[in-house]
Amino acid sequence: MEDWSFPPKYDSNYLPDPSSKYWFKQRETMPAESRNQRILQRLQEVTRYAYKNAPFYRRKWQEAGFHPDQLKSLEDFEEKVPVITKPDLREAQERSPVFGDYLCVPEKKVHHIHGTSGTTGNPTAFAISHSDWHAIANAHARIMWGMGLRPGDTIFIAAAFSLYWGSWGALIGSERLRAASFPFGAGAHGMTARAVSWLKRFKPTAFYGTPSYALHLAEVAKEQGVNPCDFGFKLLFFSGEPGASIPGVRDKIRQTYDARVIDSGTMGEMAPWMSAAGTAETDGLVLWQDIVYSEVCDPQSFKRVPFGKRGTLVYTHLERCSQPMIRMLSGDLTLWENGPTPCGRTYPHLPNGIFGRIDDSFTIRGENIYPSEIESVLSQMPNYGGEHRIIISREGAMDELFVQVEEGDVVTHAAGNIAVTSFHKQVEAKLQQLLGIRSKVSIVAENSLSRSDHKAQRVIDDREIFQQFDKQLQNGSQQ
């Protein structure tokens, strides 16, 4: 297998033939069983490395009765190696500041520091050594090549450069690819309007950001009298939130920009986070198993489910030396299928991408509901205005679901309340068909709900807000 060793050693000057759709053809198209044998060898190397260098793994594996010498098959790996969780990492960093006792290199070798925002607790710090930074750049360049990007293309990066890994991962991948990097950023006041001006002028090949920001950018462009198709994007690739694999969202972005739409992304802890990504020919997410070994597992037993079944993703680094994640539990819900994929790669893939986070789901009168399922239904409705809010609360002893939906068809607005009422009934019927329960729906004017320059925040659990809107509904207001 081309350039596959641990620790990884990549040639920074290597580029495939421009006509090849593969970066490493052998690695990407070999029989899956042959690759799995090589993955097993790599897992043996990685677990021995972590056992030697990380007290965190030694302690956890000893408690589970596992030693790397016991690893003889992929079945051993799923049955004997315990999963690790985000709380495990936070506790390790509290116990052993600042990077935790799963750091496998001396702190003086840390090259970049990234991490979580810490909005729901203490932030988790990601330590990336120089060699890992180089390996991540090579992995992302390889995956971006699979998306159809080539040296000399211009990649517009519309994400904040901060602790957030997404923007940096796109940047170092495009640099290694020898593309022209356009690190525009996002989030500052008035920045989206300025982005429209720059995009008209430079017409980049590709766009990177979140799906919700791409739709917001298109709205701002139209307000300025600019057709988003005039930006000239050939493709838009995304991470950070579900959307690019949701048919309604993907199709809306594709039609808005007249460009290919590609989903990507795993977790910040799992950089190279593009190890799950679509390609130029394959929708959904391809699991690049020789970069990060991904398992779709039962959420209770953490054993792999058969292909064609739903489960939660569990990830293992095969090329990281500084903070290797070994059986990292994602909490994301998905369904996987075996390869080969339409692009000819023999990796497993997630045809529908990530449905959503298991811990983002909520239960209404006994039914588990995922926000991405609601988004998928709304995005396929022709009068949907591009934004919605999901409000959950408990009215007395009963859970209640309220959905605010923007109505975006000016013809409908001009037609008056009859058309709005018709749209209201359509939304209620579609949601009841999907969810199996009745929800309360309010139709609001287009652009009345706030947009985000980063990840869209659409779920609100607030009794006071629910009661306010419920009162409006009782008074007969549908506006």
Coordinates of C-alpha atoms in Angstrom, one line a residue, residues 13-306:
N13 CA 6.1 16.7 -3.1
Y14 CA 3.9 13.9 -4.3
L15 CA 0.9 14.5 -6.5
P16 CA -1.0 12.0 -8.6
D17 CA -1.5 12.3 -12.4
P18 CA -4.1 15.1 -12.8
S19 CA -6.3 12.7 -14.9
S20 CA -6.5 10.1 -12.1
K21 CA -9.5 10.4 -9.8
Y22 CA -7.5 8.5 -7.1
W23 CA -4.6 9.9 -5.0
F24 CA -3.5 6.4 -3.9
K25 CA -5.3 4.0 -6.3
Q26 CA -4.2 0.8 -4.6
R27 CA -5.3 1.9 -1.1
E28 CA -8.6 3.2 -2.3
T29 CA -9.7 0.4 -4.7
M30 CA -8.1 -2.8 -3.2
P31 CA -10.4 -5.6 -2.0
A32 CA -11.9 -4.6 1.3
E33 CA -10.8 -7.8 3.0
S34 CA -7.2 -7.2 2.0
R35 CA -7.4 -3.7 3.3
N36 CA -8.9 -5.0 6.6
Q37 CA -5.9 -7.2 7.1
R38 CA -3.6 -4.2 6.8
I39 CA -5.9 -2.2 9.1
L40 CA -5.6 -4.9 11.7
Q41 CA -1.8 -4.7 11.5
R42 CA -2.1 -0.9 12.0
L43 CA -4.5 -1.3 14.9
Q44 CA -1.9 -3.6 16.6
E45 CA 0.8 -0.9 16.1
V46 CA -1.4 1.9 17.3
T47 CA -2.7 0.1 20.4
R48 CA 0.9 -0.9 21.4
Y49 CA 2.0 2.7 20.9
A50 CA -0.8 4.1 23.0
Y51 CA -0.3 1.5 25.7
K52 CA 3.4 2.4 26.0
N53 CA 2.9 6.2 25.9
A54 CA -0.5 7.0 27.4
P55 CA -1.3 6.2 31.1
F56 CA -4.9 7.0 30.1
Y57 CA -5.1 4.0 27.8
R58 CA -3.1 1.7 30.0
R59 CA -5.4 2.3 32.9
K60 CA -8.6 2.0 30.9
W61 CA -7.6 -1.1 29.1
Q62 CA -6.3 -2.8 32.3
E63 CA -9.7 -2.1 33.9
A64 CA -11.3 -3.8 30.8
G65 CA -8.9 -6.7 30.9
F66 CA -7.4 -5.8 27.5
H67 CA -3.8 -5.8 26.4
P68 CA -2.6 -5.1 22.8
D69 CA -1.0 -8.5 22.5
Q70 CA -4.6 -10.0 22.6
L71 CA -5.5 -8.2 19.4
K72 CA -5.7 -10.9 16.7
S73 CA -8.7 -9.9 14.7
L74 CA -11.1 -6.9 14.0
E75 CA -13.6 -8.9 16.1
D76 CA -11.2 -8.8 19.0
F77 CA -10.9 -5.0 18.6
E78 CA -14.6 -4.4 18.8
E79 CA -15.2 -6.9 21.6
K80 CA -12.2 -6.3 23.8
V81 CA -11.3 -2.6 23.4
P82 CA -13.6 -0.3 25.3
V83 CA -15.0 2.9 23.8
I84 CA -13.9 6.3 25.1
T85 CA -16.1 9.3 25.4
K86 CA -15.9 13.1 25.5
P87 CA -16.4 13.1 29.3
D88 CA -13.5 10.6 29.6
L89 CA -11.3 13.2 27.8
R90 CA -12.4 16.1 29.9
E91 CA -11.7 14.1 33.1
A92 CA -8.3 13.2 31.8
Q93 CA -7.4 16.8 31.2
E94 CA -8.7 17.8 34.6
R95 CA -6.6 15.0 36.1
S96 CA -3.5 15.7 34.0
P97 CA -3.5 19.3 32.8
V98 CA -3.5 20.6 30.1
F99 CA -3.6 18.0 27.4
G100 CA -4.6 14.9 29.5
D101 CA -2.7 11.7 30.1
Y102 CA -3.6 10.5 26.6
L103 CA -1.0 12.8 25.1
C104 CA 1.6 10.5 23.6
V105 CA 4.3 13.0 22.8
P106 CA 6.2 15.6 24.9
E107 CA 4.4 18.9 25.3
K108 CA 7.3 20.7 23.6
K109 CA 6.4 18.8 20.4
V110 CA 2.9 20.3 20.3
H111 CA 2.7 22.4 17.1
H112 CA -1.0 23.6 17.1
I113 CA -3.6 23.9 19.8
H114 CA -7.3 23.7 19.0
G115 CA -10.3 22.6 21.0
T116 CA -14.0 22.8 21.9
S117 CA -15.7 26.1 22.7
G118 CA -16.4 25.0 26.3
T119 CA -20.0 26.4 26.1
T120 CA -21.4 23.4 28.0
G121 CA -18.5 22.8 30.4
N122 CA -14.7 22.9 30.5
P123 CA -13.2 23.1 27.0
T124 CA -11.3 20.1 25.7
A125 CA -7.8 21.0 24.2
F126 CA -6.6 19.3 21.1
A127 CA -2.8 19.0 20.8
I128 CA -1.4 18.5 17.3
S129 CA 2.2 17.7 16.8
H130 CA 4.1 18.9 13.7
S131 CA 4.2 15.4 12.3
D132 CA 0.4 15.1 12.9
W133 CA -0.2 18.4 11.2
H134 CA 1.7 17.2 8.2
A135 CA -0.3 13.9 8.2
I136 CA -3.6 15.7 8.5
A137 CA -2.7 18.0 5.6
N138 CA -1.8 15.0 3.4
A139 CA -5.0 13.1 4.3
H140 CA -7.2 16.1 3.6
A141 CA -5.5 16.9 0.3
R142 CA -6.0 13.3 -0.7
I143 CA -9.7 13.4 0.2
M144 CA -10.2 16.8 -1.5
W145 CA -8.6 15.3 -4.6
G146 CA -11.3 12.7 -4.5
M147 CA -13.9 15.5 -4.4
G148 CA -12.5 16.7 -7.8
L149 CA -10.3 19.5 -6.6
R150 CA -6.9 20.0 -8.3
P151 CA -3.8 22.1 -8.0
G152 CA -4.5 25.6 -9.2
D153 CA -8.1 25.6 -8.1
T154 CA -9.2 28.4 -5.7
I155 CA -10.9 27.3 -2.5
F156 CA -13.0 29.9 -0.6
I157 CA -13.0 29.0 3.1
A158 CA -16.0 30.6 4.8
A159 CA -15.5 29.6 8.4
A160 CA -14.0 31.3 11.4
F161 CA -10.3 30.8 12.1
S162 CA -10.3 30.0 15.8
L163 CA -10.3 27.0 18.0
Y164 CA -12.7 25.5 15.4
W165 CA -10.9 22.8 13.5
G166 CA -13.0 22.9 10.3
S167 CA -11.5 26.0 8.8
W168 CA -7.9 25.0 9.5
G169 CA -8.5 21.5 8.2
A170 CA -9.8 22.9 4.9
L171 CA -6.9 25.4 4.7
I172 CA -4.0 22.9 5.3
G173 CA -5.7 20.4 2.9
S174 CA -5.9 23.0 0.1
E175 CA -2.3 24.2 0.7
R176 CA -1.0 20.6 0.5
L177 CA -3.1 20.1 -2.7
R178 CA -1.3 23.1 -4.2
A179 CA -4.6 24.9 -4.6
A180 CA -5.0 28.7 -4.1
S181 CA -6.3 29.1 -0.5
F182 CA -8.8 31.9 0.1
P183 CA -9.2 32.0 3.9
F184 CA -12.1 34.5 4.0
G185 CA -13.4 33.5 7.4
A186 CA -16.9 34.2 8.8
G187 CA -18.7 35.7 11.8
A188 CA -17.8 39.4 11.8
H189 CA -20.5 42.0 11.3
G190 CA -21.0 42.8 7.7
M191 CA -18.7 40.0 6.5
T192 CA -21.3 38.1 4.5
A193 CA -22.0 41.2 2.4
R194 CA -18.3 41.7 1.8
A195 CA -18.0 38.0 0.8
V196 CA -20.5 38.6 -2.0
S197 CA -18.3 41.4 -3.4
W198 CA -15.1 39.2 -3.2
L199 CA -16.8 36.2 -4.7
K200 CA -18.2 38.2 -7.7
R201 CA -14.6 39.4 -8.3
F202 CA -12.6 36.3 -7.9
K203 CA -15.0 33.5 -8.8
P204 CA -13.4 30.7 -6.8
T205 CA -13.6 27.0 -7.9
A206 CA -14.9 25.8 -4.5
F207 CA -16.6 26.9 -1.3
Y208 CA -16.1 25.4 2.2
G209 CA -18.3 26.2 5.2
T210 CA -21.6 25.0 6.8
P211 CA -24.7 24.3 4.8
S212 CA -26.7 26.9 6.7
Y213 CA -24.1 29.6 6.0
A214 CA -24.1 28.8 2.3
L215 CA -27.9 29.3 2.2
H216 CA -27.5 32.5 4.3
L217 CA -24.8 33.8 1.8
A218 CA -27.2 33.1 -1.1
E219 CA -29.9 35.2 0.6
V220 CA -27.6 38.1 1.2
A221 CA -26.4 37.9 -2.4
K222 CA -30.0 38.0 -3.7
E223 CA -30.7 41.0 -1.5
Q224 CA -27.9 42.7 -3.4
G225 CA -29.3 41.7 -6.7
V226 CA -26.6 39.1 -7.3
N227 CA -27.4 35.6 -8.6
P228 CA -25.3 33.1 -6.5
C229 CA -24.7 31.1 -9.7
D230 CA -22.6 34.0 -10.8
F231 CA -19.9 33.2 -8.2
G232 CA -18.9 30.3 -10.5
F233 CA -18.5 27.6 -7.9
K234 CA -18.0 24.1 -9.4
L235 CA -18.5 22.5 -6.0
L236 CA -19.3 23.3 -2.4
F237 CA -18.1 21.0 0.4
F238 CA -19.4 21.2 4.0
S239 CA -18.9 20.1 7.5
G240 CA -20.0 21.2 11.0
E241 CA -23.7 20.2 10.8
P242 CA -26.0 17.8 9.1
G243 CA -27.4 19.2 5.9
A244 CA -25.3 18.4 2.9
S245 CA -26.5 14.8 2.9
I246 CA -30.1 15.7 3.5
P247 CA -31.8 15.5 0.1
G248 CA -33.9 18.7 0.5
V249 CA -31.0 20.8 1.8
R250 CA -28.5 19.3 -0.7
D251 CA -30.8 19.9 -3.6
K252 CA -31.6 23.4 -2.6
I253 CA -27.9 24.4 -2.3
R254 CA -27.2 22.6 -5.6
Q255 CA -29.9 24.5 -7.4
T256 CA -29.1 27.8 -5.8
Y257 CA -25.4 27.7 -6.9
D258 CA -25.7 25.3 -9.8
A259 CA -22.8 23.3 -8.4
R260 CA -21.9 19.9 -6.9
V261 CA -22.6 19.6 -3.2
I262 CA -20.3 17.3 -1.0
D263 CA -20.7 16.4 2.6
S264 CA -17.8 15.7 5.0
G265 CA -16.8 15.6 8.6
T266 CA -16.6 13.5 11.8
M267 CA -15.5 15.2 15.1
G268 CA -12.9 17.8 16.2
E269 CA -11.2 15.1 18.2
M270 CA -10.8 13.0 15.1
A271 CA -8.8 15.2 12.8
P272 CA -8.2 14.4 10.0
W273 CA -12.0 15.0 10.2
M274 CA -12.5 14.7 6.5
S275 CA -12.0 10.9 6.8
A276 CA -15.8 10.7 6.2
A277 CA -16.5 12.6 3.0
G278 CA -18.3 12.4 -0.2
T279 CA -16.5 12.3 -3.5
A280 CA -17.0 13.7 -7.0
E281 CA -19.2 10.7 -7.9
T282 CA -20.5 9.5 -4.5
D283 CA -23.1 11.3 -2.3
G284 CA -23.3 10.8 1.4
L285 CA -20.1 10.0 3.2
V286 CA -17.3 7.6 2.2
L287 CA -15.4 6.1 5.1
W288 CA -11.7 6.4 4.3
Q289 CA -10.9 3.4 6.5
D290 CA -7.1 3.5 6.0
I291 CA -7.0 7.0 7.5
V292 CA -9.5 6.6 10.3
Y293 CA -11.0 3.2 11.0
S294 CA -14.7 3.7 11.4
E295 CA -17.2 1.3 12.9
V296 CA -21.0 1.7 13.0
C297 CA -22.0 0.1 16.3
D298 CA -25.0 -0.7 18.4
P299 CA -25.4 2.2 20.9
Q300 CA -25.6 -0.2 23.8
S301 CA -23.1 -2.9 23.1
F302 CA -20.7 -0.9 20.9
K303 CA -20.3 -3.9 18.6
R304 CA -20.5 -3.4 14.9
V305 CA -24.0 -3.7 13.3
P306 CA -24.4 -5.4 9.9

